[in-house]
Short mmCIF file of N, CA and C in Angstrom, two decimals:
data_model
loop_
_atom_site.label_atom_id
_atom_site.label_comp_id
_atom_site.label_asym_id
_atom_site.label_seq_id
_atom_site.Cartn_x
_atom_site.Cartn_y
_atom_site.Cartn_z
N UNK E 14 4.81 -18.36 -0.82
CA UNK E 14 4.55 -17.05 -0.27
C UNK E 14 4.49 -16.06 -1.43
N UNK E 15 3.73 -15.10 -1.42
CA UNK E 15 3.22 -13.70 -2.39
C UNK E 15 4.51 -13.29 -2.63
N UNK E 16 4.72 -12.12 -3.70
CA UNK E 16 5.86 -11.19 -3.74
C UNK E 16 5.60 -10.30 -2.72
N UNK E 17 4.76 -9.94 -2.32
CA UNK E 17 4.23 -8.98 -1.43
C UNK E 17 4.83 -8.95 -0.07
N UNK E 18 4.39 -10.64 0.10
CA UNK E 18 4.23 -10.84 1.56
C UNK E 18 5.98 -11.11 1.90
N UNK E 19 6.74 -11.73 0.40
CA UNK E 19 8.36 -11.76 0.85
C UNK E 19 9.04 -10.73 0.71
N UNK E 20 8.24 -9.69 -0.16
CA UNK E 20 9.05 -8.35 0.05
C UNK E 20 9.06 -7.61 1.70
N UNK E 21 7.71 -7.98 2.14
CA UNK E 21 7.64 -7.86 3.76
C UNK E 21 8.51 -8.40 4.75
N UNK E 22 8.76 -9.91 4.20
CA UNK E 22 9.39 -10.60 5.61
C UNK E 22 11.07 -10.06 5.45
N UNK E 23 11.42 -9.79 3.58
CA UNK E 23 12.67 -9.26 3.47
C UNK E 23 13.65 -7.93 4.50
N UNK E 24 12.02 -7.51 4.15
CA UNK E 24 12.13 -5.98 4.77
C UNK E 24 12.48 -6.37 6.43
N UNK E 25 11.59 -6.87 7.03
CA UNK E 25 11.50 -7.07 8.01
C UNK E 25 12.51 -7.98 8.91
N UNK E 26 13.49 -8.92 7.99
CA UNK E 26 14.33 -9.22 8.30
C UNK E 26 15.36 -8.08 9.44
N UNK E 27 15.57 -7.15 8.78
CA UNK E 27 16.95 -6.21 8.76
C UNK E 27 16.69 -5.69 10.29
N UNK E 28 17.42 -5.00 10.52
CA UNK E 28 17.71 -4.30 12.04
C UNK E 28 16.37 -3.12 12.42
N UNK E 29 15.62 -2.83 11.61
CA UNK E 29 14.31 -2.11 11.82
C UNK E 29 13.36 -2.61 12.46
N UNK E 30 12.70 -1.77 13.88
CA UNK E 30 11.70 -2.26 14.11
C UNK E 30 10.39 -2.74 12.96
N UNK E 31 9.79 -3.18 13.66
CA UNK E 31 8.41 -3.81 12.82
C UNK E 31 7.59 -2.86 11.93
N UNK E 32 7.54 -1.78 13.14
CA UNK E 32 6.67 -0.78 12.62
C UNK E 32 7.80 0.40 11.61
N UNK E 33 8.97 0.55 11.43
CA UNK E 33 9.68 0.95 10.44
C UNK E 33 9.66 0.17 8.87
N UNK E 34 10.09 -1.26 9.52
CA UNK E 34 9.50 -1.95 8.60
C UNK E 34 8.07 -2.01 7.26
N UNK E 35 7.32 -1.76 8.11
CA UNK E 35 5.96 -1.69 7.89
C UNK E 35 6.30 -0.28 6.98
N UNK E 36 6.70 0.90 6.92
CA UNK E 36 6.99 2.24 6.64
C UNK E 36 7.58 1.90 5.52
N UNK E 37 8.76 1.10 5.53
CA UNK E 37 9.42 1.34 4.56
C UNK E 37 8.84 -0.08 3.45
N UNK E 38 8.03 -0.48 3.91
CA UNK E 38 7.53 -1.11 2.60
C UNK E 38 6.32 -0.47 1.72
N UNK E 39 5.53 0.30 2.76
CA UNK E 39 4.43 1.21 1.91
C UNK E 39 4.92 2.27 1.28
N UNK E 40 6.58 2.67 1.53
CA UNK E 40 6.91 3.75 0.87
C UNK E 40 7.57 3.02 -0.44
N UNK E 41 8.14 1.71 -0.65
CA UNK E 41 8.52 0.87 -1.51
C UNK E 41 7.41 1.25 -2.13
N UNK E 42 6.05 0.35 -1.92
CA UNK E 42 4.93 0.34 -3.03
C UNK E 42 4.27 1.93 -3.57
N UNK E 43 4.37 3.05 -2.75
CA UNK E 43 4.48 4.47 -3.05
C UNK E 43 5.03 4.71 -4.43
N UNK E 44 6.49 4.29 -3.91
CA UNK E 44 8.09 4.55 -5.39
C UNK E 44 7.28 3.87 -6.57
N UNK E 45 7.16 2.78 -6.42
CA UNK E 45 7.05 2.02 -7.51
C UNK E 45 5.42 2.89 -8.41
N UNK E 46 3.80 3.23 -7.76
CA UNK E 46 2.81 3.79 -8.01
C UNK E 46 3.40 5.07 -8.90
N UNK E 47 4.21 5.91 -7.88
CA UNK E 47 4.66 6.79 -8.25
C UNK E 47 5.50 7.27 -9.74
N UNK E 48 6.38 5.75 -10.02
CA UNK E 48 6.90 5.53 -11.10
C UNK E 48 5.82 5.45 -12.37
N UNK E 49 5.00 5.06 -12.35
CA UNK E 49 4.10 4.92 -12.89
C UNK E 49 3.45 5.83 -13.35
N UNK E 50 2.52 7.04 -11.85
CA UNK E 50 2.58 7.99 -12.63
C UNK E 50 3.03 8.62 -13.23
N UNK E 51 5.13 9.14 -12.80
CA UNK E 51 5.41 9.91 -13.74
C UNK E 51 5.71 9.81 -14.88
N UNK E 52 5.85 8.55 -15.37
CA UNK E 52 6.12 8.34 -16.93
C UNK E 52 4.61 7.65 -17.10
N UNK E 53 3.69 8.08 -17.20
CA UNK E 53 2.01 7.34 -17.66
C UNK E 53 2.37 6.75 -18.90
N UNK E 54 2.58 7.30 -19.89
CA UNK E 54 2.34 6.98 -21.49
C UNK E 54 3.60 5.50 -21.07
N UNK E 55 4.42 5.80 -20.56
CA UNK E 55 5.16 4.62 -21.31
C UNK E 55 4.91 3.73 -20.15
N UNK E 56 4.60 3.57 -19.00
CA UNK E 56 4.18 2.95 -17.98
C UNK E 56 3.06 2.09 -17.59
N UNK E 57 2.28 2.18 -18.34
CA UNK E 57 0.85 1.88 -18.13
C UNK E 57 0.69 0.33 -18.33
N UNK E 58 2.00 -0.33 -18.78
CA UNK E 58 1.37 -1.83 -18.77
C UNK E 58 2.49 -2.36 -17.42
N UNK E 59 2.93 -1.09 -16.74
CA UNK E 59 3.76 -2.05 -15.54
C UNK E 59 1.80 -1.93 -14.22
N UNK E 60 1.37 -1.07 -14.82
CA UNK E 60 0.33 -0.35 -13.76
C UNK E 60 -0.38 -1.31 -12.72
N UNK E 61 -0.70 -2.23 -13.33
CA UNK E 61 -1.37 -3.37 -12.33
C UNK E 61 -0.64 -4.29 -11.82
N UNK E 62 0.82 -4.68 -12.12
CA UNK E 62 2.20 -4.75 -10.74
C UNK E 62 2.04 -3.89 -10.06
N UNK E 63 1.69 -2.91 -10.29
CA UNK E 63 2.40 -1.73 -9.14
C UNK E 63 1.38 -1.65 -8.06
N UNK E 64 0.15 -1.87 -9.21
CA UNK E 64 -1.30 -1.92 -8.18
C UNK E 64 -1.61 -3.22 -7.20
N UNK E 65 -1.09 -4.50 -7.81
CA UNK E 65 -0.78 -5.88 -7.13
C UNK E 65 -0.03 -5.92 -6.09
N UNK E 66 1.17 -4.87 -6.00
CA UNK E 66 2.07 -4.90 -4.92
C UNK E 66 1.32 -4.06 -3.68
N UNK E 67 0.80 -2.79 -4.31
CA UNK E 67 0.27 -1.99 -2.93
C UNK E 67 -1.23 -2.99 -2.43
N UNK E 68 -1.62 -3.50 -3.19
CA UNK E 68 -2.89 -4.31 -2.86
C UNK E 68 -2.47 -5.56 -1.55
N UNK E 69 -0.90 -6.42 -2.40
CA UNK E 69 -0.22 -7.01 -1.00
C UNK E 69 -0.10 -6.33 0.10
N UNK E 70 0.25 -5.39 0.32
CA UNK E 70 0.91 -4.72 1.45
C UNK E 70 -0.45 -4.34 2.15
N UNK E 71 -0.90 -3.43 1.70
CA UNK E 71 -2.74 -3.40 1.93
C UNK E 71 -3.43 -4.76 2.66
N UNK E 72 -3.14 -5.53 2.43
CA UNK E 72 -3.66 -6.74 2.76
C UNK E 72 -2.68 -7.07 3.90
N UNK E 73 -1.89 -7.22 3.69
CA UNK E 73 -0.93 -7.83 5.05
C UNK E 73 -1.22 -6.78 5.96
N UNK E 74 -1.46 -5.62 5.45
CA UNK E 74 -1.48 -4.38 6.96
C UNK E 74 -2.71 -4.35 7.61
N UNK E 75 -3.59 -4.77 6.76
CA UNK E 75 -5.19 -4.82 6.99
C UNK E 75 -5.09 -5.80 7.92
N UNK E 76 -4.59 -7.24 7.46
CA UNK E 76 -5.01 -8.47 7.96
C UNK E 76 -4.55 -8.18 9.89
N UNK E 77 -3.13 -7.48 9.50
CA UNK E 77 -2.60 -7.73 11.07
C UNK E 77 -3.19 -6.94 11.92
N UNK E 78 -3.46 -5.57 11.23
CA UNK E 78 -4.07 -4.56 12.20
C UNK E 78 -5.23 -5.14 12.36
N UNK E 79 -6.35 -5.70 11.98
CA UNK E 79 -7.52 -6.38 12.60
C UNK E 79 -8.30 -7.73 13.16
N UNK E 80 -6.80 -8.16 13.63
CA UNK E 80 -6.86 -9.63 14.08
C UNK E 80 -7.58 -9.59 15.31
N UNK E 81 -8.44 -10.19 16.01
CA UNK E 81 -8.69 -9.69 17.24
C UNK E 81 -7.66 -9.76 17.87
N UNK E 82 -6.28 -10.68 18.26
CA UNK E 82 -5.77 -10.26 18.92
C UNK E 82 -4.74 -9.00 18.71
N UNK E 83 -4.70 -8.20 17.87
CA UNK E 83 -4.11 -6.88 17.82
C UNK E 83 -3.86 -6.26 18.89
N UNK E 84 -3.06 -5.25 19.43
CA UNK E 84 -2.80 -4.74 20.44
C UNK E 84 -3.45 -3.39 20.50
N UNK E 85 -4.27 -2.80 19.12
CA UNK E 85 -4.36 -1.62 18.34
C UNK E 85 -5.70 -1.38 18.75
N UNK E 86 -5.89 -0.56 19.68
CA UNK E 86 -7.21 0.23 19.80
C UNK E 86 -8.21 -0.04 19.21
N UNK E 87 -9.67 -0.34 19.29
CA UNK E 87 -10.56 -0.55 18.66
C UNK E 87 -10.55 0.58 17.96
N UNK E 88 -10.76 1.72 17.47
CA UNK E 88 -10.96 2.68 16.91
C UNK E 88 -10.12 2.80 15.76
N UNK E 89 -8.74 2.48 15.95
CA UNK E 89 -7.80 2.35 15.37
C UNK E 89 -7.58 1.42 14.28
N UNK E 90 -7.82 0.33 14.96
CA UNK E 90 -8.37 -1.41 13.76
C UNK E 90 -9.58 -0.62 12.95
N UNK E 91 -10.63 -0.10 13.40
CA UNK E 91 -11.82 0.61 12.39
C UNK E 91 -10.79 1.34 11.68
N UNK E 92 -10.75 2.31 11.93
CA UNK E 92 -10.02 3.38 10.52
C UNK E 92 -9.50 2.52 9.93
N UNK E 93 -8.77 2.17 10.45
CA UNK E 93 -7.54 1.19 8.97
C UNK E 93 -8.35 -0.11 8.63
N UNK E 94 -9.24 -0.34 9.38
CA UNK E 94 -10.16 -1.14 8.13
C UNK E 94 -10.77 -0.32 7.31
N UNK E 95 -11.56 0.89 7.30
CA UNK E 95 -11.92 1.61 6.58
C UNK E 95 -11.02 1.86 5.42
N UNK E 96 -9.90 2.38 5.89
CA UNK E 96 -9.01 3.11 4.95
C UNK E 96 -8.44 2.11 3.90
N UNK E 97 -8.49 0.85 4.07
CA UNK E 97 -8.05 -0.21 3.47
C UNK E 97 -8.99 -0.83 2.79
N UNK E 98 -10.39 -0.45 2.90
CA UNK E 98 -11.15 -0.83 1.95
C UNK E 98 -11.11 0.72 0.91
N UNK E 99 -11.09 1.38 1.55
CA UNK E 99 -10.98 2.83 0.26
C UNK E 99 -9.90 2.65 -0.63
N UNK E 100 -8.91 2.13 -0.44
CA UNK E 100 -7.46 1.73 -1.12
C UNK E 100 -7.54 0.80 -1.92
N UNK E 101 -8.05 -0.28 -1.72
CA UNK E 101 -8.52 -1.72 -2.56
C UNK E 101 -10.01 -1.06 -3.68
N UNK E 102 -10.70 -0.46 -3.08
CA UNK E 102 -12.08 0.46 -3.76
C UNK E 102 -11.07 1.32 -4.80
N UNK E 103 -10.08 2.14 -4.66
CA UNK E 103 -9.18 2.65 -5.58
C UNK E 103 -8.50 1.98 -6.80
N UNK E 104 -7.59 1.37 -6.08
CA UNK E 104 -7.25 0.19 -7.01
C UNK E 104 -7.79 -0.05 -8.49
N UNK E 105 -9.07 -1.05 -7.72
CA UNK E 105 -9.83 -1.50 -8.48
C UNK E 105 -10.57 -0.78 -9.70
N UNK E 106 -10.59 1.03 -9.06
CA UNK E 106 -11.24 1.11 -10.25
C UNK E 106 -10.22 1.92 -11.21
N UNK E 107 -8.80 2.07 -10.55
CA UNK E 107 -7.90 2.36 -11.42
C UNK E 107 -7.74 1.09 -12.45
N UNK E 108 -7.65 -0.13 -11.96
CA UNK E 108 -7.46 -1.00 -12.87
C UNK E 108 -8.65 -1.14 -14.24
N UNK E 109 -9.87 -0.55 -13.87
CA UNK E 109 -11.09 -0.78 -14.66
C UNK E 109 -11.10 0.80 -15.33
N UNK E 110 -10.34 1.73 -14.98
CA UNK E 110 -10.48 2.86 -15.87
C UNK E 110 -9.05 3.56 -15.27
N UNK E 111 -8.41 3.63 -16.19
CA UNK E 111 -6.49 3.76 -15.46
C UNK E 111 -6.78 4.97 -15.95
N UNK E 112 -6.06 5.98 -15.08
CA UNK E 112 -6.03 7.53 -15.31
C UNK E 112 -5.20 7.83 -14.21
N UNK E 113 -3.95 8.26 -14.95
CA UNK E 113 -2.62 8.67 -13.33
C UNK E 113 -3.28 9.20 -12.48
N UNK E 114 -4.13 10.01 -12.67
CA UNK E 114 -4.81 11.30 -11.32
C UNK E 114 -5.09 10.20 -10.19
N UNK E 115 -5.45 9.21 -10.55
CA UNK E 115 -6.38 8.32 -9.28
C UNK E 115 -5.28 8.10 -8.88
N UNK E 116 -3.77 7.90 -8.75
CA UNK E 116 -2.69 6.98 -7.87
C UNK E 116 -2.42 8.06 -7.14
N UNK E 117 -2.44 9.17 -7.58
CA UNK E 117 -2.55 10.18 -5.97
C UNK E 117 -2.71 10.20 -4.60
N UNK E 118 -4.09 9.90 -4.52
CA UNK E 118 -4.30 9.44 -3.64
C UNK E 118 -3.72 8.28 -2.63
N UNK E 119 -3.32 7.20 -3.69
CA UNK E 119 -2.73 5.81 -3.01
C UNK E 119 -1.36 6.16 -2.67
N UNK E 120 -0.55 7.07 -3.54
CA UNK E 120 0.37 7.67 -3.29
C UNK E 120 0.62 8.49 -1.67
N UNK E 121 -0.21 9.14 -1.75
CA UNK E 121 -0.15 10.23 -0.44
C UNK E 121 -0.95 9.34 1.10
N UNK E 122 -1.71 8.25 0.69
CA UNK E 122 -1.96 7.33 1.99
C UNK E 122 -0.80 6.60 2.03
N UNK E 123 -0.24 6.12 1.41
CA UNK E 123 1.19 5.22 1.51
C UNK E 123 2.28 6.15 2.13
N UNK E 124 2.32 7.49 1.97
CA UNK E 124 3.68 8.08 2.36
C UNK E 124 3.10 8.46 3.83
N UNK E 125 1.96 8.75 3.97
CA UNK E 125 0.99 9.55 4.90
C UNK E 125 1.14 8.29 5.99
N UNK E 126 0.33 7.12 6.15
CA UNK E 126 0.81 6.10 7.09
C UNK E 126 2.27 5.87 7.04
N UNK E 127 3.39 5.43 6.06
CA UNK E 127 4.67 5.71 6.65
C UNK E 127 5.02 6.65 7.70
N UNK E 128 4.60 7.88 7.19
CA UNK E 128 5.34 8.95 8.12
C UNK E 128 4.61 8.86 9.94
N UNK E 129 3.31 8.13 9.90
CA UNK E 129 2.85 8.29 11.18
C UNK E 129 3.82 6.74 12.02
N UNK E 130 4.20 5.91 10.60
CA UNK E 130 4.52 4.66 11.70
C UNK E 130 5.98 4.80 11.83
N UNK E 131 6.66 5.80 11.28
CA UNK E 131 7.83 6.43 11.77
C UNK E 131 8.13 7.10 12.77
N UNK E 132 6.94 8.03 13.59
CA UNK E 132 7.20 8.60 14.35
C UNK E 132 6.67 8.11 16.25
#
């Protein structure tokens, strides 16, 4: 199994629903992006762990939200397929031209879906 996918089932072990679960691992891979940006200069060779981990989680959230059997609104499976290819489209080209400004974004969708699967 991935680091990704056992940092998930870890998470998911504990007394939290699924969907908390789910929250508190995109805010895990958030911390860690985040770390990254704020120390750039000395950070920059953890950058593509950090980008490998949100790419796991990305993937496990992608995969479940668009299984056909999902429980999740057709409309709903679209966006977050969308949004999960914009995230992996990010990534990628942080990894091919690294510049903190771009983890922003991955930053604020990671805290941004937490906070909706919290409430």
């Amino acid at each position: 199994m991935s680091y990704g996918a056992n940092a998930y089932a870890k998470v998911s072990q504990t007394a939290m629903s699924p969907r908390e679960a789910e929250a508190a691992v995109l805010i895990k891979a958030a911390a860690r992006l985040q770390a990254v940006q704020a120390d750039w200069e000395n950070q920059k060779d953890v950058l593509a762990d950090a980008l490998n981990f949100n790419q796991k989680v990305w993937a496990i959230i992608a995969g479940a939200a668009t299984e056909p059997d999902s429980p999740l609104p057709e409309p709903i499976k679209t966006s977050i397929a969308q949004l999960s290819v914009f995230v992996f489209r990010r990534m990628v080209d942080t990894l091919i031209e690294p510049n903190a400004d771009k983890l922003t974004a991955l930053i604020s969708i990671n805290h941004n879906i937490a906070a909706g699967l919290r409430t």
